[in-house]
Coordinates of C-alpha atoms and ligand atoms in Angstrom, one line a residue:
Chain A
M45 CA -68.2 30.3 -110.7
T46 CA -66.4 27.3 -108.6
S47 CA -68.1 28.6 -105.6
L48 CA -70.7 25.9 -104.7
P49 CA -74.0 27.0 -104.3
A50 CA -75.6 27.2 -100.8
T51 CA -78.4 25.1 -101.8
T52 CA -80.0 24.2 -105.2
N53 CA -83.9 23.9 -105.4
K54 CA -83.8 20.7 -107.0
K55 CA -81.2 18.0 -106.5
L56 CA -81.6 16.0 -110.2
G57 CA -79.7 12.2 -109.9
L58 CA -79.9 8.9 -110.8
V59 CA -80.7 5.9 -109.0
I60 CA -79.0 2.4 -110.1
D61 CA -80.8 -0.6 -109.0
L62 CA -77.4 -3.6 -108.5
D63 CA -80.1 -5.9 -108.0
I64 CA -81.2 -5.9 -111.4
C65 CA -78.7 -4.4 -113.6
V66 CA -77.3 -7.4 -115.7
G67 CA -73.6 -5.9 -116.5
C68 CA -74.8 -5.5 -120.5
H69 CA -72.8 -2.0 -121.1
A70 CA -76.4 -0.5 -123.0
C71 CA -76.2 2.9 -120.6
A72 CA -72.6 2.6 -121.0
T73 CA -72.7 2.9 -125.1
S74 CA -76.0 5.0 -125.1
C75 CA -74.2 7.4 -122.9
K76 CA -71.1 7.7 -125.5
E77 CA -73.4 7.7 -128.4
W78 CA -75.7 10.6 -127.2
N79 CA -72.8 12.7 -125.7
T80 CA -70.2 12.6 -128.4
G81 CA -72.8 14.6 -130.3
G82 CA -74.4 16.5 -127.7
Y83 CA -73.2 19.1 -124.9
S84 CA -70.1 17.2 -124.2
A85 CA -69.1 16.4 -128.1
P86 CA -66.8 15.4 -129.3
L87 CA -65.7 12.4 -126.8
S88 CA -62.3 11.6 -128.6
D89 CA -61.2 8.1 -128.9
H90 CA -57.6 7.0 -129.3
D91 CA -56.9 3.6 -131.4
P92 CA -60.1 2.4 -131.0
Y93 CA -59.8 -0.3 -132.8
G94 CA -56.3 -1.5 -132.3
G95 CA -54.3 -2.8 -129.8
D96 CA -54.6 -0.1 -127.4
P97 CA -58.3 1.6 -127.3
S98 CA -58.7 4.5 -125.2
G99 CA -61.4 7.2 -125.0
A100 CA -63.5 9.4 -123.0
W101 CA -66.4 7.6 -121.7
L102 CA -68.8 9.6 -118.9
N103 CA -70.6 6.3 -117.7
R104 CA -68.5 2.6 -117.0
V105 CA -70.0 -0.6 -116.1
H106 CA -67.3 -2.8 -113.5
A107 CA -68.5 -6.3 -112.6
F108 CA -67.3 -7.2 -109.2
E109 CA -67.6 -10.7 -107.3
V110 CA -68.3 -10.2 -103.7
G111 CA -68.6 -12.3 -100.7
E112 CA -67.3 -16.0 -100.3
G113 CA -68.6 -19.8 -101.8
A114 CA -72.5 -20.4 -101.5
N115 CA -73.2 -16.6 -100.8
A116 CA -71.2 -15.1 -103.4
K117 CA -72.5 -12.7 -105.8
T118 CA -71.7 -10.9 -108.9
V119 CA -72.7 -7.8 -109.0
H120 CA -72.7 -5.7 -112.3
F121 CA -71.9 -1.8 -110.9
P122 CA -72.6 0.9 -113.5
R123 CA -70.2 4.2 -112.4
S124 CA -70.7 7.8 -113.3
C125 CA -70.8 11.1 -111.8
L126 CA -73.1 11.5 -108.7
H127 CA -73.7 15.4 -109.1
C128 CA -72.1 15.4 -105.3
E129 CA -73.5 18.4 -103.1
T130 CA -70.1 19.4 -101.6
P131 CA -67.9 18.1 -104.2
D132 CA -64.0 19.4 -104.1
C133 CA -64.0 18.8 -107.9
V134 CA -65.9 22.4 -108.3
T135 CA -64.1 24.4 -105.9
V136 CA -60.4 23.5 -106.9
C137 CA -61.1 24.6 -110.7
P138 CA -58.9 27.7 -111.1
T139 CA -61.1 29.0 -114.1
G140 CA -64.2 28.2 -113.0
A141 CA -65.2 25.9 -115.7
S142 CA -66.3 23.2 -113.5
Y143 CA -69.4 24.3 -111.4
K144 CA -72.4 22.9 -109.8
R145 CA -75.7 25.0 -110.8
E146 CA -78.1 26.5 -108.6
E147 CA -81.5 25.6 -109.8
D148 CA -81.2 21.7 -110.3
G149 CA -77.5 20.9 -108.8
I150 CA -76.5 19.2 -112.1
V151 CA -72.4 19.6 -111.8
L152 CA -71.0 21.0 -115.5
V153 CA -67.8 22.1 -116.8
N154 CA -68.2 24.3 -119.6
P155 CA -66.2 23.4 -122.5
D156 CA -65.3 26.6 -123.7
T157 CA -63.4 28.2 -120.7
C158 CA -61.6 24.9 -119.4
I159 CA -58.2 25.2 -119.5
G160 CA -57.6 21.2 -119.0
C161 CA -55.6 21.5 -116.2
K162 CA -56.7 17.8 -114.8
L163 CA -57.2 19.2 -110.9
C164 CA -60.7 18.3 -111.0
S165 CA -60.5 14.9 -112.0
W166 CA -57.9 14.4 -109.1
A167 CA -60.2 15.8 -106.4
C168 CA -63.0 13.7 -107.5
P169 CA -63.0 10.1 -105.2
Y170 CA -65.4 8.3 -108.1
G171 CA -62.9 8.5 -111.0
A172 CA -66.2 10.1 -112.7
R173 CA -64.2 12.5 -115.1
E174 CA -62.6 11.7 -117.9
Y175 CA -60.1 13.8 -119.7
D176 CA -60.1 14.4 -123.3
Y177 CA -56.8 14.7 -125.0
D178 CA -57.9 15.9 -128.7
D179 CA -60.7 18.0 -127.2
G180 CA -57.8 19.4 -124.6
V181 CA -60.8 19.9 -121.7
M182 CA -62.6 17.8 -118.9
K183 CA -65.6 15.8 -119.8
K184 CA -68.1 14.2 -117.4
C185 CA -71.8 13.2 -117.1
T186 CA -73.8 16.1 -117.9
L187 CA -77.3 14.2 -116.7
C188 CA -78.1 14.9 -120.3
V189 CA -78.7 18.6 -119.7
D190 CA -79.4 18.4 -123.3
R191 CA -82.0 16.1 -123.6
I192 CA -84.0 16.1 -119.4
Y193 CA -85.0 20.0 -121.2
N194 CA -85.2 19.6 -124.7
E195 CA -88.6 20.4 -125.8
S196 CA -87.9 19.5 -129.4
I197 CA -87.4 15.8 -128.7
P198 CA -90.6 13.6 -127.7
E199 CA -91.3 13.7 -123.9
V200 CA -90.3 10.2 -123.2
D201 CA -87.1 11.4 -124.3
R202 CA -86.7 14.0 -121.6
I203 CA -84.5 11.8 -119.5
P204 CA -80.7 10.6 -119.4
A205 CA -79.6 8.8 -122.2
C206 CA -78.9 6.3 -119.9
V207 CA -81.8 5.7 -118.2
R208 CA -84.0 5.4 -121.8
A209 CA -81.2 3.1 -122.7
C210 CA -81.3 0.4 -119.7
P211 CA -83.8 -2.9 -121.0
T212 CA -84.2 -3.9 -117.4
G213 CA -85.3 -0.9 -115.9
A214 CA -82.0 -0.7 -113.3
R215 CA -81.7 3.0 -114.0
G216 CA -84.2 5.9 -112.4
F217 CA -83.9 9.6 -113.1
G218 CA -85.7 12.1 -110.6
D219 CA -85.4 14.8 -108.0
L220 CA -83.5 13.2 -105.0
G221 CA -84.1 16.8 -103.3
D222 CA -88.3 15.9 -103.2
P223 CA -89.2 13.5 -100.8
D224 CA -92.3 12.4 -102.7
S225 CA -90.7 11.8 -106.1
D226 CA -90.8 7.7 -108.0
V227 CA -87.1 8.0 -106.9
S228 CA -86.6 9.1 -103.9
K229 CA -89.8 6.6 -102.6
N230 CA -87.3 3.8 -104.0
V231 CA -84.6 4.7 -102.5
A232 CA -86.7 4.6 -99.2
A233 CA -88.1 1.5 -99.6
R234 CA -85.0 -0.5 -101.0
G235 CA -82.5 1.3 -98.4
G236 CA -80.8 3.2 -101.2
Y237 CA -77.4 4.2 -99.8
N238 CA -74.3 6.6 -100.9
L239 CA -70.7 5.2 -102.3
L240 CA -68.2 6.3 -100.2
D241 CA -70.2 8.4 -97.9
E242 CA -67.5 8.6 -95.5
F243 CA -65.6 10.8 -97.8
G244 CA -68.6 13.5 -97.1
Y245 CA -69.0 14.6 -100.9
K246 CA -72.5 14.1 -100.2
P247 CA -73.4 12.6 -103.6
V248 CA -77.0 12.9 -105.2
N249 CA -76.9 9.7 -107.2
K250 CA -78.1 6.5 -104.8
Y251 CA -77.9 3.0 -105.2
L252 CA -79.8 0.2 -104.2
P253 CA -78.6 -2.7 -102.9
P254 CA -78.8 -6.3 -104.4
R255 CA -81.6 -8.1 -102.4
A256 CA -80.3 -10.7 -100.2
P257 CA -81.2 -14.5 -101.4
V258 CA -84.2 -15.9 -100.7
S259 CA -84.3 -18.9 -98.9
V260 CA -87.3 -21.1 -99.4
A261 CA -87.5 -24.4 -97.5
G262 CA -86.8 -27.3 -100.1
T263 CA -85.4 -24.7 -102.5
K264 CA -81.8 -26.3 -104.1
S265 CA -79.9 -24.1 -101.7
D266 CA -81.1 -25.7 -98.1
R267 CA -80.2 -29.2 -100.1
P268 CA -76.7 -31.0 -100.6
A269 CA -75.5 -30.6 -104.0
E270 CA -77.1 -33.2 -106.1
Q271 CA -74.4 -36.5 -106.6
V272 CA -74.0 -38.0 -109.9
P273 CA -74.8 -42.0 -108.8
K274 CA -71.0 -43.7 -109.5
P275 CA -70.6 -46.5 -112.2
D276 CA -71.8 -50.0 -111.0
G277 CA -70.3 -52.2 -113.5
S278 CA -73.4 -54.3 -114.6
A279 CA -73.6 -56.0 -118.0
V280 CA -76.1 -52.7 -119.3
E281 CA -73.9 -50.2 -118.2
R282 CA -70.9 -52.3 -120.3
L283 CA -73.1 -52.3 -123.0
F284 CA -73.9 -48.6 -123.4
A285 CA -70.2 -48.1 -122.8
W286 CA -69.0 -50.1 -125.9
A287 CA -72.1 -48.7 -127.8
D288 CA -71.1 -45.3 -127.2
Q289 CA -67.2 -45.9 -128.2
A290 CA -68.6 -47.7 -131.4
L291 CA -70.8 -45.0 -132.4
S292 CA -67.9 -42.0 -131.4
R293 CA -65.6 -43.6 -133.4
Chain B
M263 CA -50.4 9.3 -109.2
H264 CA -49.0 9.5 -112.4
P265 CA -45.8 12.2 -112.5
A266 CA -46.2 14.5 -115.4
Y267 CA -42.6 15.9 -116.2
S268 CA -43.9 19.2 -116.7
V269 CA -45.3 19.4 -113.9
I270 CA -41.8 18.1 -112.0
V271 CA -39.8 20.7 -114.0
F272 CA -42.4 23.6 -113.0
T273 CA -42.2 22.5 -109.2
T274 CA -38.6 22.2 -108.8
A275 CA -37.3 24.9 -111.0
S276 CA -40.1 27.9 -109.8
G277 CA -39.7 26.7 -106.5
A278 CA -35.5 26.9 -106.7
G279 CA -36.4 30.2 -107.8
Y280 CA -38.7 31.5 -105.5
G281 CA -35.9 30.4 -102.9
L282 CA -33.1 32.4 -104.4
L283 CA -35.8 35.2 -104.5
F284 CA -36.5 35.1 -100.9
W285 CA -32.7 34.6 -99.8
L286 CA -31.3 37.9 -102.1
S287 CA -34.5 39.9 -101.1
L288 CA -33.7 39.3 -97.1
A289 CA -30.4 39.7 -97.9
Q290 CA -31.0 42.9 -98.7
V291 CA -33.6 44.0 -96.1
F292 CA -31.0 43.2 -93.5
G293 CA -27.7 44.5 -95.2
L294 CA -25.8 41.2 -95.3
M295 CA -24.1 41.2 -98.7
P296 CA -21.7 43.5 -99.8
V297 CA -23.0 46.3 -101.9
D298 CA -22.4 44.8 -105.4
R299 CA -25.3 45.8 -107.7
W300 CA -23.9 43.4 -110.3
L301 CA -24.1 40.6 -108.0
S302 CA -27.3 41.1 -107.0
F303 CA -28.7 41.6 -111.0
T304 CA -27.3 38.2 -111.8
Q305 CA -29.0 36.8 -108.9
I306 CA -32.3 38.2 -109.6
V307 CA -32.4 37.3 -113.2
V308 CA -31.6 33.8 -112.5
A309 CA -34.2 33.6 -109.9
L310 CA -36.9 35.7 -112.1
G311 CA -35.6 33.2 -115.5
L312 CA -35.9 29.7 -113.2
I313 CA -39.2 31.1 -112.2
T314 CA -40.3 31.7 -115.5
A315 CA -38.9 29.2 -117.3
G316 CA -41.1 27.0 -114.7
L317 CA -44.6 28.6 -115.2
I318 CA -43.9 28.4 -118.7
S319 CA -43.7 24.7 -118.2
S320 CA -46.4 24.1 -116.0
T321 CA -48.9 25.9 -118.8
L322 CA -47.6 22.8 -121.4
H323 CA -49.3 20.1 -120.0
L324 CA -52.8 22.3 -119.8
G325 CA -55.3 21.5 -122.8
H326 CA -55.5 25.1 -123.6
S327 CA -52.7 26.8 -122.7
E328 CA -54.2 30.0 -124.5
R329 CA -56.9 30.1 -122.2
A330 CA -54.5 30.3 -118.9
I331 CA -55.9 33.8 -117.9
G332 CA -59.0 32.3 -116.8
A333 CA -57.2 30.6 -114.2
F334 CA -56.6 34.0 -112.3
S335 CA -60.3 34.0 -111.6
Q336 CA -61.3 31.5 -108.9
W337 CA -58.8 32.6 -105.9
R338 CA -62.0 32.4 -103.5
T339 CA -61.6 28.7 -103.6
S340 CA -58.9 27.4 -105.6
W341 CA -55.2 27.3 -104.5
L342 CA -54.6 26.5 -108.0
S343 CA -55.6 29.9 -108.6
R344 CA -54.2 31.8 -105.5
E345 CA -51.1 30.1 -106.9
G346 CA -51.3 32.0 -110.2
V347 CA -52.4 35.1 -108.3
A348 CA -49.2 35.0 -106.0
A349 CA -46.6 34.4 -108.4
V350 CA -48.2 37.1 -111.2
A351 CA -48.0 39.3 -108.3
T352 CA -44.3 38.6 -107.1
Y353 CA -43.4 39.7 -110.5
V354 CA -44.1 43.2 -109.8
P355 CA -41.8 44.3 -106.8
S356 CA -38.9 41.5 -108.0
G357 CA -39.2 43.1 -111.8
L358 CA -38.8 46.4 -109.8
M359 CA -35.8 45.8 -107.8
A360 CA -34.3 44.2 -111.0
F361 CA -34.9 47.1 -112.9
I362 CA -33.6 49.2 -110.4
W363 CA -29.9 47.0 -110.7
L364 CA -29.7 47.0 -113.8
L365 CA -30.0 50.8 -114.1
G366 CA -27.5 51.1 -111.1
V367 CA -30.1 53.8 -109.2
E368 CA -29.6 54.5 -105.7
T369 CA -33.1 54.4 -103.4
S370 CA -34.4 53.2 -100.5
W371 CA -37.4 51.7 -102.5
V372 CA -35.1 48.2 -102.5
I373 CA -36.3 47.7 -98.9
P374 CA -39.9 47.5 -99.4
L375 CA -39.9 45.7 -102.4
A376 CA -37.4 43.1 -101.3
L377 CA -39.5 42.6 -98.6
L378 CA -42.6 42.2 -100.9
S379 CA -40.8 39.9 -103.0
A380 CA -39.4 37.8 -100.2
A381 CA -43.1 37.5 -98.9
G382 CA -44.4 36.8 -102.5
A383 CA -41.9 34.3 -103.0
V384 CA -43.3 32.4 -99.8
V385 CA -47.0 32.6 -100.5
T386 CA -46.8 31.2 -103.6
V387 CA -44.8 28.3 -102.9
Y388 CA -47.3 27.9 -100.1
C389 CA -50.0 27.9 -102.4
T390 CA -48.3 25.5 -105.1
G391 CA -47.9 22.9 -101.7
M392 CA -51.7 23.4 -100.7
I393 CA -52.8 22.6 -104.5
Y394 CA -51.6 19.2 -103.2
A395 CA -52.5 19.1 -99.6
S396 CA -55.7 20.0 -100.2
L397 CA -56.6 17.2 -102.1
R398 CA -58.7 14.5 -99.8
T399 CA -58.8 11.9 -102.6
I400 CA -54.6 11.2 -102.2
R401 CA -53.5 10.5 -98.3
Q402 CA -49.7 10.8 -99.2
W403 CA -50.6 14.6 -100.3
Y404 CA -53.5 15.4 -97.9
L405 CA -50.9 16.3 -95.1
G406 CA -49.7 19.6 -93.5
L407 CA -46.4 18.4 -93.8
V408 CA -46.7 18.4 -97.5
P409 CA -46.9 22.8 -98.2
A410 CA -43.9 22.3 -95.4
N411 CA -41.5 19.9 -97.7
Y412 CA -42.5 22.6 -100.6
L413 CA -41.3 25.7 -98.4
V414 CA -38.3 24.0 -96.7
L415 CA -37.3 22.4 -100.0
A416 CA -37.4 25.5 -102.1
A417 CA -35.7 27.4 -99.5
V418 CA -33.0 24.8 -99.4
T419 CA -32.7 24.8 -103.0
G420 CA -32.8 28.5 -103.6
A421 CA -29.9 28.9 -101.0
L422 CA -27.8 26.7 -102.6
L423 CA -28.0 28.9 -106.0
F424 CA -27.6 32.0 -103.7
A425 CA -24.4 30.5 -102.4
L426 CA -23.5 29.6 -105.9
T427 CA -24.0 32.7 -107.3
T428 CA -22.1 34.9 -104.6
A429 CA -19.2 32.5 -104.8
I430 CA -18.5 33.5 -108.8
F431 CA -18.7 37.2 -107.8
E432 CA -17.2 37.0 -104.2
Q433 CA -16.3 34.9 -100.9
V434 CA -19.9 33.8 -99.6
P435 CA -20.4 34.8 -96.3
A436 CA -20.6 32.5 -93.2
W437 CA -24.1 32.7 -93.0
V438 CA -25.1 31.8 -96.4
S439 CA -22.9 28.6 -95.8
V440 CA -24.8 28.2 -92.3
A441 CA -27.9 28.7 -93.5
C442 CA -27.8 25.8 -96.1
L443 CA -26.1 23.3 -94.0
I444 CA -29.3 24.4 -91.4
G445 CA -31.5 24.2 -94.4
L446 CA -30.0 20.9 -95.2
A447 CA -30.8 19.2 -92.0
T448 CA -33.9 20.3 -91.7
A449 CA -35.6 19.1 -95.1
A450 CA -34.2 15.9 -94.7
A451 CA -35.3 15.4 -91.3
L452 CA -38.8 16.8 -92.5
K453 CA -39.1 14.5 -96.2
S454 CA -38.1 11.5 -93.6
W455 CA -40.5 12.3 -91.2
Y456 CA -43.3 12.3 -94.2
W457 CA -42.0 9.3 -95.6
Q458 CA -42.4 7.4 -91.6
T459 CA -46.2 9.0 -91.7
I460 CA -47.1 8.2 -95.2
D461 CA -45.6 4.3 -94.6
A462 CA -47.5 4.3 -91.1
D463 CA -50.4 5.1 -92.9
P464 CA -52.7 1.6 -94.9
G465 CA -55.4 4.4 -96.2
K466 CA -58.9 4.5 -94.2
Y467 CA -61.0 3.9 -97.5
T468 CA -61.9 0.9 -98.6
A469 CA -63.2 -1.5 -102.1
E470 CA -66.1 -2.1 -99.8
M471 CA -66.8 1.2 -98.5
A472 CA -66.5 2.6 -102.2
T473 CA -68.8 0.1 -104.0
G474 CA -71.4 -0.1 -100.8
L475 CA -71.2 -3.8 -101.0
G476 CA -69.2 -4.7 -97.4
H477 CA -72.2 -6.1 -96.0
I478 CA -72.3 -9.2 -98.2
G479 CA -68.2 -9.8 -98.0
K480 CA -65.4 -8.5 -99.6
V481 CA -65.0 -7.2 -102.8
R482 CA -62.8 -8.2 -105.6
P483 CA -63.3 -6.9 -109.2
L484 CA -64.2 -9.5 -111.7
D485 CA -64.5 -8.0 -115.4
P486 CA -63.2 -4.1 -115.9
P487 CA -65.5 -1.8 -117.7
H488 CA -62.8 -1.6 -120.7
T489 CA -60.0 -3.9 -121.9
R490 CA -57.0 -1.2 -121.7
P491 CA -56.7 1.3 -119.3
N492 CA -58.8 4.4 -119.5
F493 CA -57.9 8.1 -118.1
V494 CA -58.6 7.2 -114.6
M495 CA -55.9 4.5 -114.4
R496 CA -53.3 6.0 -116.3
E497 CA -53.9 9.1 -114.8
M498 CA -54.4 8.0 -111.0
G499 CA -53.5 4.2 -111.0
Y500 CA -49.4 5.1 -111.7
A501 CA -47.7 3.4 -109.2
V502 CA -44.2 2.9 -108.2
A503 CA -43.0 -0.4 -107.0
R504 CA -42.3 -0.5 -103.6
K505 CA -38.7 -1.8 -103.7
H506 CA -38.3 0.6 -106.5
A507 CA -39.2 3.5 -104.1
E508 CA -37.1 2.7 -101.4
K509 CA -34.1 2.8 -103.8
L510 CA -35.1 6.1 -104.6
R511 CA -35.9 7.5 -101.4
R512 CA -32.2 6.4 -100.2
F513 CA -30.7 8.4 -103.4
V514 CA -33.0 11.4 -102.5
L515 CA -31.4 11.5 -99.2
L516 CA -27.8 11.3 -100.3
G517 CA -28.0 13.3 -103.5
L518 CA -30.5 16.3 -102.2
F519 CA -29.3 16.1 -99.1
A520 CA -26.0 14.3 -97.7
V521 CA -23.6 15.0 -100.6
P522 CA -24.5 18.7 -100.4
A523 CA -23.9 19.3 -97.4
F524 CA -20.8 17.6 -97.7
M525 CA -19.8 20.2 -100.3
V526 CA -20.7 23.2 -98.4
L527 CA -19.0 22.2 -95.4
I528 CA -16.1 21.9 -97.4
A529 CA -16.1 24.7 -99.1
L530 CA -16.7 26.6 -95.7
L531 CA -13.8 24.9 -94.1
L532 CA -11.6 25.0 -97.3
G533 CA -11.8 28.7 -98.0
I534 CA -10.8 28.2 -101.6
G535 CA -12.0 26.6 -104.5
A536 CA -15.7 27.5 -103.1
P537 CA -17.5 28.3 -106.9
V538 CA -16.3 24.3 -107.7
F539 CA -18.2 23.2 -104.5
Y540 CA -21.1 25.3 -104.7
L541 CA -21.7 24.1 -108.3
I542 CA -21.3 20.2 -107.8
A543 CA -23.6 20.7 -104.5
T544 CA -25.9 22.5 -106.7
C545 CA -26.1 20.0 -109.6
V546 CA -26.5 17.2 -107.4
A547 CA -28.8 18.6 -105.7
A548 CA -30.8 19.3 -108.8
V549 CA -30.8 16.0 -109.8
G550 CA -32.0 14.5 -106.0
I551 CA -35.0 17.5 -106.2
I552 CA -36.3 16.0 -109.5
V553 CA -36.5 12.7 -108.2
E554 CA -37.8 13.6 -105.0
R555 CA -40.7 15.4 -106.7
W556 CA -41.0 11.9 -109.2
L557 CA -41.3 9.9 -105.7
F558 CA -43.9 12.8 -104.4
F559 CA -46.1 11.7 -107.4
A560 CA -45.2 8.2 -108.2
E561 CA -45.8 7.0 -104.7
A562 CA -49.5 9.1 -103.8
E563 CA -52.5 6.8 -104.2
H564 CA -55.9 8.1 -105.5
V565 CA -58.9 6.6 -103.6
S566 CA -61.1 6.3 -107.1
M567 CA -58.5 3.1 -107.6
L568 CA -60.4 1.2 -105.2
F569 CA -63.2 0.8 -108.0
Y570 CA -60.2 -1.0 -109.7
G571 CA -59.3 -3.3 -107.6
H572 CA -57.0 -1.5 -105.2
E573 CA -58.4 -2.4 -101.2
R574 CA -57.1 0.3 -99.4
A575 CA -56.5 4.2 -100.1
Ligands
SF4_169 S1 -68.6 12.3 -109.0 FE1 -66.7 13.2 -108.9 S2 -66.9 14.9 -110.4 FE2 -69.3 13.9 -110.2 S3 -70.0 15.6 -109.0 FE3 -69.2 14.1 -106.8 S4 -66.6 14.7 -107.1 FE4 -67.5 16.0 -108.8
SF4_170 S1 -59.9 20.5 -116.3 FE1 -61.4 22.5 -116.6 S2 -63.0 22.0 -115.0 FE2 -61.4 20.9 -114.4 S3 -60.3 22.3 -112.8 FE3 -58.9 21.8 -114.8 S4 -60.0 24.2 -115.9 FE4 -61.2 23.7 -113.9

């Protein structure tokens, strides 16, 4: 049913720490690996080893450059479905294949009823849905619904594949509807925010901003950059220049 | 947005079909046409033929057309579903009407059937427009002008077809030519208004809002997440060059509005050779509306492109 649930019992989602992420793409590749065999299987690729490779991925890692001069920053930026609370990607679906679960707030596509009209991808401002041309249905992040409740795998693995794979601990998973959960506390402490909040879909996933650069007196940022001394033309210098030339012949 | 040819064919062909259905139904209700069941039958066959061809084309771009029946289920929230329901519902009165004319039965049932067909045509085209106008992600579509444009353009292309099919059988009544002219003028004005509106709006969302990094400074893409365009970029990132669009807009004004209006005027004033003039008007308008619909997609910008280097959307 494409009507949105009035409320959900939980708001399961991810918290992504932009201060920690190093842009290694481990989350994206691990996601692809798990989901091409799991709920979203297959995640088809086209021309994977050729000149124009493309394919359905549920997680993408961008790198942005932000700010100017000495304050400029490189920010690695993973992007996947944010499991919004009031998204039109659900309500525009003509078949009811796109839905939001009442029990935990996960937004899913039913691969057995999706007709592949692509309208839901048009309604997502985050570019989070990718169409699978071979399978003929829409693919999106499932929050690893086939891992998190899966009692046949060890308990440590009952978290989304991206969270499990991240080598730096830049990704958290939990109930963002519960103010006492670890993820909620982290969001509160670090000033976690919504992407494109102005749009009004109320994303559940949160992003933690890069920390401000620490400025300690006497550290590099406060001093003028070190100068390379100019050659003074002394005999010693000429000797070394001659030796350098002779040896590199 | 990527202009899918199946969707362009669908919206233009079925739009014209519903327009024709609208006019022939009105003509029945108000008794504005000479009673000639073969003329009426021909017209309704052309209308239903175009509608059906369009609907079939629209299922071609689906990944699973065989499941299309499921698309009738979510009319509570989805304009696409509502469109499907309205399209199928419109077949009932219009199909019965076609049947009555085919058999040559004299019945007053034609009037309510014609009324229902006309209403069905309007509702279906309105739903088509609302599929686009309900998408907040695309500022060029999220406008009340969009369904208005869809409605007027369906009415105009339908009116030209109505005039053409009538001209083949008999003298075109003056009200038909006048309806064509008024329709063409209104559609041209609406379309120009639409272009002015989208040109005046630079877009209220920025890359800084999308990433939430504006407090640090300007956001620029450094490394893309993939080496070649993905589905999102191919589908949502399609953009026509500004200069190219200007040319095509002028072509639409000429082909879809000016030339057909001139032909209708000549046919009206000369009184002879009407089928030829209406044929030219219809053919030129057909090319014009395809270009118009192509532009409607190609000029539309999607908010998700903020993650891929667009500064505003
Ligand atoms: S991020 Fe996009 S696909 Fe995911 S719930 Fe929000 S609108 Fe829907
Ligand atoms: S592509 Fe599938 S899930 Fe998306 S709107 Fe169409 S039918 Fe629904």
